[in-house]
């Protein structure tokens, strides 16, 4: 059971990583002059949309948190709307944090916002898929050993890795190398993406190696 | 002997300051050529040192003169765009016309940093690049003894007249047949300095008894310092200069006879940056105009220029040949050969140049480095002991085992000293010290070494013993600890890159932002999750997360926190009453973050983004005077409300009057306006107002000191002591308010606000230990150093702070005031730390000692590593423009920290006396 689930997790994560890679490569065939550095805003949009759709599809197919209750349609709609609102709020919050970190307030506001959307896709969207708009559950998962399944552990690892990647991505900005990838927010978004991918790959491996120690308590 | 950790830390830091001083002395050697080798003869000007072998001039006879009379007009801080740019067209019509008509050669000259007047004059007159040490001795210039223009002119029998900055008179004390020096140190005087020069002009131009006339105008530099290059005062000053140039030029032309033409040289010694100061290497500071105006230039053209034309033509021919398709083997081989020769020549040239320009006194530097590193090691090794409950440890003063080692080391070092000093061909500071001092330093080094060895031995001994207290090994690191460690290590490592030094403020802003977010997470955990996460801390699963995920975790929890704060109204009423404090405490990190963001956009500093518009420039521009006045008034009010809470009644009144005095001082020197004052009041120096404030500063500090002494002598309660400390602190705040430029007053307000909020809502409820709080204070202090507009370049030092309330330049108060104004941020945070920790004594009796130790440690780590880095990078391209200013800043910071630590120790001492008396 455990092994099979880890394998499923690995497959899902590899799919996500693959989608990130494809989002960087495939549009070049359709769009003229597309490149990750040159048309960074397009890439940000494409990458966010790809990862978001894949995450939602995976969630619908795999159903990691099997909810026993059948729910009404109206309830589902309200849940969906709540999710949308939460996602939007997290985008705003990330935007605010990025500005507080020193991003320009008015100029390049699109870049900053799209970077916030990318970060939200890597972190909040996954939480929404897995946990739903349930703040108590979020707090539980992100507090000290609150994870209750390998999916939640994976969620912890990937979101931390992507945020940490974004954090480290800011380091090269003050250097005077005049490289195209030092322009705001390219280094940060690349850092976040690499962090996310690293998290996707690390999570199943780490769970696999620590599977003896991991004991998830039931609810 | 038992030592408390505070005493230990401050003595360590004092020793380290000694090491830093020695290192700096070795790193910035006084240029060897300036050392007088011959006693100056009494009647004639001092002769420059004779040129070395191989530099003997091959002129056999003195060349015939090209010009009859020469006038050099040096306009201090004349930037190139003041003459060649739009300002020049607008305000200097005559000069522009002369430049365009073409009886002149005009150049944009590049001034090598440090762009400070005295080194620049030296450079102009000797043709050598100034040594960096010249900045430091700028204020106190000895006579110039190198070969120079003035001396040559004097020995050639030319009669020289000089009017202007008295730096020249100090440099060339006996060279001028007539001179009138004006002091350059009173920066807020715009007109008188120039009138002093111009009043002689009419008579001198009529006379015939001179050959070289030098005029040095200071007014423009003073305007730049006080109001910046875009101030409305610059225009009229340039017009005045233009009129003077016109007068001089016309008079020279009228005197011109058939025999020899006259020459007028117009130049600036340095430019000014966008803020109006100078000293660094930014575009505006480095580029100055250089104009040679003479009728001689109409007739002939320069042979060098012709040669250049010919060279250009032949180069063109070669390219043409190449383009025609003549790409045979010969051409290719020739090209390769030329390239190779060029590269080799370049390599030899650059290496010999860097060796010649940068002569280091390696021996003194090594001795300094050894002392600094030993102190750092000693501090690091004693961390566990010093931060223990008792904050005391045994210092082995005379362990018999190490006495032999000690003497052996002393002997060895002395032998090395003798060998180095007898074999050294260049001058060495450490060798030139007296024997007694040198031996003292040797003994210090050996003693420190023995201390380190004994500490290591003790640690090894402890390891061999079975572990007695498993609690220590069990305690896991919290996110704050990880962040503090990572931040300290990361910052120290970043000092190796020149860009990170230029943009060091970004590092600190980044770190304190992250710190705030981690604090927010800590608060959330404290408030929401206390019930859920207390059991089972120890599974291996989470420990790894903690180490990597401090930021991410807190960000993710922020989301529910933010949304919860909106739901806060919905919670039940009983919870709400209890919770109102909780919500404020949750909001605190966010408020601090917003404050920091506002401050960041107040002063753009650094190099890469320094040109960006910021609030500071917006406020200081003359159109926004009323906004600035409003902001200054509100800031002063806020300062009063934030400071007065814990003061006694007398100091409250003194504080209020003092702050009023600050405003009227700023109004008097014309920075701000009173609401009822509309017409342009004449600008004064504001000496009365400033002295009025000084009286209150001294009064408040004196009251505070009296309280402190009282709490020491009469074993009074700790409230007297904390009131006393707070009063000292508020006196310093008042002094900072006086010295800060009015647009920087919000920095002071936010500093006080953040300190108040942090104390009330974060440090007290979260119960951090003294070490963590000290390091947070240190970080915020560093960030505020940059918030107030400082950078790691010399140019941002606000020297006008040294003249507040002074009639003329007085060295010691000026240095003290400038240092205080520059380091006000770190200093105020350090004193606040002391206030906070001494109020915490009831909870942790060793808090002050821990704080002092941590503060010393935090300072000595970057200094020690930086000293090593700079030694390694001493032939780096940016060594003089980036690394050495930073080294000076670090050095001064060590001295200030040593002073702070001594104050800490004094306070700690008092406390222990009280305990004994009880």
Tab-separated table of N, CA and C in Angstrom, chain B residues 338-456:
chain	number	residue	atom	x	y	z
B	338	UNK	N	51.302	41.188	-33.402
B	338	UNK	CA	50.988	42.476	-32.773
B	338	UNK	C	50.112	42.259	-31.549
B	339	UNK	N	49.134	41.379	-31.697
B	339	UNK	CA	48.212	41.108	-30.590
B	339	UNK	C	48.968	40.577	-29.383
B	340	UNK	N	49.891	39.638	-29.672
B	340	UNK	CA	50.634	39.028	-28.592
B	340	UNK	C	51.483	40.066	-27.855
B	341	UNK	N	52.138	40.887	-28.660
B	341	UNK	CA	52.991	41.912	-28.052
B	341	UNK	C	52.170	42.874	-27.199
B	342	UNK	N	51.040	43.254	-27.767
B	342	UNK	CA	50.150	44.154	-27.023
B	342	UNK	C	49.774	43.554	-25.670
B	343	UNK	N	49.370	42.276	-25.724
B	343	UNK	CA	48.893	41.632	-24.497
B	343	UNK	C	50.000	41.536	-23.460
B	344	UNK	N	51.196	41.179	-23.933
B	344	UNK	CA	52.304	41.059	-22.993
B	344	UNK	C	52.642	42.407	-22.369
B	345	UNK	N	52.664	43.408	-23.231
B	345	UNK	CA	52.973	44.752	-22.735
B	345	UNK	C	51.937	45.187	-21.708
B	346	UNK	N	50.674	44.914	-22.038
B	346	UNK	CA	49.588	45.287	-21.117
B	346	UNK	C	49.762	44.614	-19.768
B	347	UNK	N	50.109	43.320	-19.836
B	347	UNK	CA	50.230	42.551	-18.605
B	347	UNK	C	51.344	43.134	-17.724
B	348	UNK	N	52.513	43.344	-18.351
B	348	UNK	CA	53.640	43.885	-17.576
B	348	UNK	C	53.287	45.249	-17.013
B	349	UNK	N	52.668	46.076	-17.870
B	349	UNK	CA	52.320	47.424	-17.441
B	349	UNK	C	51.379	47.387	-16.250
B	350	UNK	N	50.328	46.576	-16.387
B	350	UNK	CA	49.307	46.602	-15.325
B	350	UNK	C	49.899	46.071	-14.025
B	351	UNK	N	50.719	45.030	-14.126
B	351	UNK	CA	51.261	44.474	-12.876
B	351	UNK	C	52.223	45.463	-12.231
B	352	UNK	N	53.052	46.089	-13.050
B	352	UNK	CA	54.008	47.021	-12.447
B	352	UNK	C	53.278	48.232	-11.889
B	353	UNK	N	52.195	48.628	-12.599
B	353	UNK	CA	51.426	49.784	-12.141
B	353	UNK	C	50.771	49.490	-10.795
B	354	UNK	N	50.135	48.302	-10.693
B	354	UNK	CA	49.421	48.018	-9.448
B	354	UNK	C	50.402	47.850	-8.297
B	355	UNK	N	51.597	47.325	-8.604
B	355	UNK	CA	52.597	47.199	-7.551
B	355	UNK	C	53.081	48.572	-7.110
B	356	UNK	N	53.154	49.485	-8.095
B	356	UNK	CA	53.689	50.796	-7.784
B	356	UNK	C	52.683	51.637	-7.015
B	357	UNK	N	51.425	51.543	-7.466
B	357	UNK	CA	50.393	52.359	-6.823
B	357	UNK	C	50.120	51.855	-5.423
B	358	UNK	N	50.050	50.520	-5.291
B	358	UNK	CA	49.673	49.953	-4.003
B	358	UNK	C	50.900	49.394	-3.325
B	359	UNK	N	51.470	50.163	-2.424
B	359	UNK	CA	52.578	49.660	-1.637
B	359	UNK	C	52.051	49.422	-0.246
B	360	UNK	N	52.088	48.180	0.147
B	360	UNK	CA	51.534	47.866	1.454
B	360	UNK	C	52.661	47.576	2.418
B	361	UNK	N	52.371	47.875	3.646
B	361	UNK	CA	53.299	47.551	4.715
B	361	UNK	C	52.853	46.200	5.255
B	362	UNK	N	53.298	45.127	4.570
B	362	UNK	CA	52.733	43.802	4.849
B	362	UNK	C	52.996	43.355	6.282
B	363	UNK	N	54.150	43.740	6.816
B	363	UNK	CA	54.482	43.235	8.148
B	363	UNK	C	53.498	43.756	9.191
B	364	UNK	N	53.229	45.069	9.157
B	364	UNK	CA	52.255	45.612	10.113
B	364	UNK	C	50.884	44.994	9.889
B	365	UNK	N	50.539	44.806	8.612
B	365	UNK	CA	49.234	44.212	8.322
B	365	UNK	C	49.133	42.810	8.900
B	366	UNK	N	50.219	42.040	8.755
B	366	UNK	CA	50.171	40.667	9.267
B	366	UNK	C	50.024	40.675	10.789
B	367	UNK	N	50.789	41.549	11.458
B	367	UNK	CA	50.707	41.582	12.920
B	367	UNK	C	49.283	41.937	13.352
B	368	UNK	N	48.700	42.966	12.676
B	368	UNK	CA	47.323	43.345	12.997
B	368	UNK	C	46.368	42.191	12.783
B	369	UNK	N	46.512	41.507	11.630
B	369	UNK	CA	45.616	40.393	11.328
B	369	UNK	C	45.728	39.304	12.374
B	370	UNK	N	46.957	39.018	12.783
B	370	UNK	CA	47.146	37.945	13.772
B	370	UNK	C	46.420	38.307	15.067
B	371	UNK	N	46.567	39.562	15.499
B	371	UNK	CA	45.889	39.949	16.740
B	371	UNK	C	44.382	39.814	16.577
B	372	UNK	N	43.855	40.318	15.454
B	372	UNK	CA	42.396	40.290	15.254
B	372	UNK	C	41.895	38.854	15.235
B	373	UNK	N	42.597	37.984	14.499
B	373	UNK	CA	42.128	36.606	14.388
B	373	UNK	C	42.214	35.890	15.737
B	374	UNK	N	43.263	36.172	16.491
B	374	UNK	CA	43.394	35.519	17.799
B	374	UNK	C	42.249	35.920	18.716
B	375	UNK	N	41.915	37.217	18.686
B	375	UNK	CA	40.808	37.662	19.531
B	375	UNK	C	39.514	36.982	19.108
B	376	UNK	N	39.319	36.889	17.789
B	376	UNK	CA	38.087	36.244	17.312
B	376	UNK	C	38.032	34.797	17.784
B	377	UNK	N	39.149	34.099	17.645
B	377	UNK	CA	39.180	32.698	18.063
B	377	UNK	C	38.868	32.567	19.546
B	378	UNK	N	39.482	33.462	20.316
B	378	UNK	CA	39.281	33.407	21.761
B	378	UNK	C	37.801	33.618	22.089
B	379	UNK	N	37.205	34.595	21.386
B	379	UNK	CA	35.781	34.863	21.634
B	379	UNK	C	34.935	33.660	21.252
B	380	UNK	N	35.246	33.069	20.086
B	380	UNK	CA	34.440	31.940	19.623
B	380	UNK	C	34.574	30.753	20.556
B	381	UNK	N	35.810	30.530	21.043
B	381	UNK	CA	36.012	29.378	21.912
B	381	UNK	C	35.309	29.551	23.243
B	382	UNK	N	35.112	30.811	23.651
B	382	UNK	CA	34.507	30.998	24.969
B	382	UNK	C	32.999	31.196	24.882
B	383	UNK	N	32.411	30.963	23.692
B	383	UNK	CA	30.961	31.161	23.572
B	383	UNK	C	30.176	30.334	24.591
B	384	UNK	N	30.432	29.010	24.676
B	384	UNK	CA	29.571	28.221	25.580
B	384	UNK	C	29.647	28.695	27.025
B	385	UNK	N	30.875	29.034	27.480
B	385	UNK	CA	31.027	29.488	28.858
B	385	UNK	C	30.369	30.844	29.063
B	386	UNK	N	30.624	31.746	28.110
B	386	UNK	CA	30.178	33.128	28.306
B	386	UNK	C	28.667	33.229	28.283
B	387	UNK	N	28.015	32.338	27.541
B	387	UNK	CA	26.566	32.418	27.451
B	387	UNK	C	25.884	31.478	28.438
B	388	UNK	N	26.649	30.948	29.375
B	388	UNK	CA	26.010	30.087	30.370
B	388	UNK	C	25.257	30.941	31.382
B	389	UNK	N	24.586	30.299	32.295
B	389	UNK	CA	23.758	30.994	33.284
B	389	UNK	C	24.536	32.026	34.072
B	390	UNK	N	25.765	31.651	34.455
B	390	UNK	CA	26.499	32.532	35.353
B	390	UNK	C	27.267	33.612	34.618
B	391	UNK	N	27.503	33.372	33.332
B	391	UNK	CA	28.223	34.339	32.508
B	391	UNK	C	29.565	34.718	33.124
B	392	UNK	N	30.246	33.712	33.629
B	392	UNK	CA	31.556	33.962	34.216
B	392	UNK	C	32.478	32.874	33.729
B	393	UNK	N	33.732	33.168	33.631
B	393	UNK	CA	34.629	32.053	33.423
B	393	UNK	C	36.022	32.341	33.935
B	394	UNK	N	36.729	31.212	34.079
B	394	UNK	CA	38.072	31.265	34.637
B	394	UNK	C	39.031	31.666	33.537
B	395	UNK	N	39.829	32.707	33.784
B	395	UNK	CA	40.861	33.053	32.818
B	395	UNK	C	42.195	32.622	33.397
B	396	UNK	N	42.845	31.688	32.731
B	396	UNK	CA	44.118	31.200	33.272
B	396	UNK	C	45.203	32.247	33.044
B	397	UNK	N	45.611	32.918	34.109
B	397	UNK	CA	46.569	34.006	33.934
B	397	UNK	C	47.991	33.486	33.931
B	398	UNK	N	48.262	32.555	34.835
B	398	UNK	CA	49.647	32.058	34.876
B	398	UNK	C	49.653	30.549	34.993
B	399	UNK	N	49.183	29.883	33.994
B	399	UNK	CA	49.249	28.414	34.071
B	399	UNK	C	50.687	27.977	33.853
B	400	UNK	N	51.194	27.154	34.709
B	400	UNK	CA	52.619	26.812	34.634
B	400	UNK	C	52.968	26.100	33.334
B	401	UNK	N	51.997	25.359	32.819
B	401	UNK	CA	52.293	24.596	31.617
B	401	UNK	C	52.602	25.520	30.448
B	402	UNK	N	51.890	26.640	30.419
B	402	UNK	CA	52.013	27.470	29.228
B	402	UNK	C	53.098	28.524	29.353
B	403	UNK	N	53.698	28.616	30.530
B	403	UNK	CA	54.705	29.660	30.663
B	403	UNK	C	55.873	29.406	29.711
B	404	UNK	N	56.247	28.146	29.565
B	404	UNK	CA	57.358	27.825	28.666
B	404	UNK	C	56.988	28.175	27.230
B	405	UNK	N	55.764	27.746	26.865
B	405	UNK	CA	55.289	28.045	25.519
B	405	UNK	C	55.298	29.551	25.280
B	406	UNK	N	54.846	30.278	26.307
B	406	UNK	CA	54.761	31.724	26.207
B	406	UNK	C	56.132	32.333	25.923
B	407	UNK	N	57.132	31.925	26.708
B	407	UNK	CA	58.453	32.518	26.514
B	407	UNK	C	59.045	32.110	25.180
B	408	UNK	N	58.830	30.843	24.819
B	408	UNK	CA	59.344	30.397	23.533
B	408	UNK	C	58.761	31.220	22.397
B	409	UNK	N	57.448	31.439	22.486
B	409	UNK	CA	56.796	32.203	21.421
B	409	UNK	C	57.327	33.623	21.366
B	410	UNK	N	57.471	34.220	22.563
B	410	UNK	CA	57.999	35.576	22.611
B	410	UNK	C	59.353	35.642	21.929
B	411	UNK	N	60.203	34.686	22.273
B	411	UNK	CA	61.550	34.675	21.698
B	411	UNK	C	61.493	34.538	20.189
B	412	UNK	N	60.633	33.616	19.748
B	412	UNK	CA	60.541	33.361	18.317
B	412	UNK	C	60.066	34.610	17.578
B	413	UNK	N	59.032	35.236	18.135
B	413	UNK	CA	58.483	36.420	17.470
B	413	UNK	C	59.513	37.532	17.422
B	414	UNK	N	60.276	37.684	18.529
B	414	UNK	CA	61.296	38.727	18.546
B	414	UNK	C	62.342	38.450	17.467
B	415	UNK	N	62.709	37.169	17.331
B	415	UNK	CA	63.686	36.823	16.304
B	415	UNK	C	63.143	37.190	14.929
B	416	UNK	N	61.877	36.826	14.693
B	416	UNK	CA	61.252	37.143	13.402
B	416	UNK	C	61.269	38.648	13.189
B	417	UNK	N	60.957	39.380	14.258
B	417	UNK	CA	60.898	40.841	14.166
B	417	UNK	C	62.254	41.394	13.742
B	418	UNK	N	63.292	40.887	14.383
B	418	UNK	CA	64.632	41.397	14.050
B	418	UNK	C	64.963	41.083	12.611
B	419	UNK	N	64.659	39.853	12.195
B	419	UNK	CA	65.011	39.457	10.824
B	419	UNK	C	64.263	40.325	9.822
B	420	UNK	N	62.943	40.479	10.052
B	420	UNK	CA	62.137	41.232	9.096
B	420	UNK	C	62.617	42.675	9.036
B	421	UNK	N	62.838	43.276	10.212
B	421	UNK	CA	63.134	44.698	10.226
B	421	UNK	C	64.511	45.004	9.675
B	422	UNK	N	65.455	44.066	9.845
B	422	UNK	CA	66.774	44.370	9.295
B	422	UNK	C	66.810	44.126	7.804
B	423	UNK	N	65.957	43.234	7.314
B	423	UNK	CA	66.034	42.923	5.887
B	423	UNK	C	65.067	43.754	5.053
B	424	UNK	N	64.146	44.431	5.719
B	424	UNK	CA	63.130	45.144	4.944
B	424	UNK	C	63.768	46.325	4.223
B	425	UNK	N	63.447	46.445	2.962
B	425	UNK	CA	64.014	47.575	2.229
B	425	UNK	C	63.067	48.772	2.276
B	426	UNK	N	61.764	48.510	2.397
B	426	UNK	CA	60.826	49.629	2.417
B	426	UNK	C	60.566	50.035	3.864
B	427	UNK	N	59.864	51.128	3.990
B	427	UNK	CA	59.574	51.632	5.320
B	427	UNK	C	58.493	50.780	5.977
B	428	UNK	N	58.608	50.520	7.237
B	428	UNK	CA	57.636	49.671	7.921
B	428	UNK	C	57.261	50.331	9.230
B	429	UNK	N	55.981	50.484	9.429
B	429	UNK	CA	55.536	51.218	10.617
B	429	UNK	C	55.879	50.460	11.880
B	430	UNK	N	55.627	49.147	11.823
B	430	UNK	CA	55.813	48.355	13.036
B	430	UNK	C	57.276	48.317	13.433
B	431	UNK	N	58.163	48.346	12.406
B	431	UNK	CA	59.582	48.353	12.735
B	431	UNK	C	59.999	49.692	13.316
B	432	UNK	N	59.334	50.753	12.888
B	432	UNK	CA	59.764	52.067	13.340
B	432	UNK	C	59.263	52.379	14.746
B	433	UNK	N	58.406	51.504	15.278
B	433	UNK	CA	57.958	51.737	16.654
B	433	UNK	C	59.117	51.455	17.611
B	434	UNK	N	58.972	51.960	18.823
B	434	UNK	CA	60.066	51.761	19.769
B	434	UNK	C	60.112	50.286	20.174
B	435	UNK	N	61.281	49.846	20.616
B	435	UNK	CA	61.474	48.444	20.957
B	435	UNK	C	60.507	47.971	22.039
B	436	UNK	N	60.287	48.859	22.985
B	436	UNK	CA	59.451	48.465	24.109
B	436	UNK	C	58.037	48.141	23.650
B	437	UNK	N	57.505	49.014	22.811
B	437	UNK	CA	56.154	48.799	22.293
B	437	UNK	C	56.095	47.506	21.499
B	438	UNK	N	57.074	47.314	20.647
B	438	UNK	CA	57.076	46.119	19.807
B	438	UNK	C	57.081	44.864	20.663
B	439	UNK	N	57.941	44.877	21.693
B	439	UNK	CA	58.000	43.697	22.562
B	439	UNK	C	56.662	43.520	23.283
B	440	UNK	N	56.058	44.639	23.665
B	440	UNK	CA	54.740	44.547	24.291
B	440	UNK	C	53.739	43.871	23.376
B	441	UNK	N	53.729	44.256	22.117
B	441	UNK	CA	52.804	43.638	21.162
B	441	UNK	C	53.108	42.157	21.008
B	442	UNK	N	54.397	41.819	20.938
B	442	UNK	CA	54.781	40.406	20.850
B	442	UNK	C	54.231	39.619	22.033
B	443	UNK	N	54.390	40.206	23.210
B	443	UNK	CA	53.928	39.494	24.402
B	443	UNK	C	52.422	39.339	24.375
B	444	UNK	N	51.745	40.367	23.871
B	444	UNK	CA	50.286	40.281	23.760
B	444	UNK	C	49.892	39.132	22.853
B	445	UNK	N	50.565	39.064	21.692
B	445	UNK	CA	50.253	37.990	20.739
B	445	UNK	C	50.479	36.629	21.404
B	446	UNK	N	51.626	36.489	22.088
B	446	UNK	CA	51.922	35.191	22.707
B	446	UNK	C	50.893	34.870	23.786
B	447	UNK	N	50.534	35.890	24.570
B	447	UNK	CA	49.573	35.642	25.640
B	447	UNK	C	48.241	35.200	25.069
B	448	UNK	N	47.800	35.872	23.998
B	448	UNK	CA	46.538	35.479	23.372
B	448	UNK	C	46.625	34.049	22.868
B	449	UNK	N	47.784	33.707	22.269
B	449	UNK	CA	47.961	32.358	21.745
B	449	UNK	C	47.836	31.343	22.872
B	450	UNK	N	48.506	31.645	24.010
B	450	UNK	CA	48.430	30.726	25.140
B	450	UNK	C	46.998	30.595	25.627
B	451	UNK	N	46.276	31.731	25.654
B	451	UNK	CA	44.873	31.680	26.060
B	451	UNK	C	44.081	30.760	25.167
B	452	UNK	N	44.308	30.866	23.856
B	452	UNK	CA	43.578	30.016	22.908
B	452	UNK	C	43.920	28.561	23.155
B	453	UNK	N	45.221	28.289	23.329
B	453	UNK	CA	45.635	26.895	23.534
B	453	UNK	C	44.981	26.319	24.779
B	454	UNK	N	44.977	27.131	25.846
B	454	UNK	CA	44.408	26.592	27.085
B	454	UNK	C	42.905	26.387	26.928
B	455	UNK	N	42.252	27.277	26.184
B	455	UNK	CA	40.811	27.090	25.978
B	455	UNK	C	40.544	25.806	25.200
B	456	UNK	N	41.381	25.574	24.173
B	456	UNK	CA	41.195	24.349	23.384
B	456	UNK	C	41.418	23.130	24.266
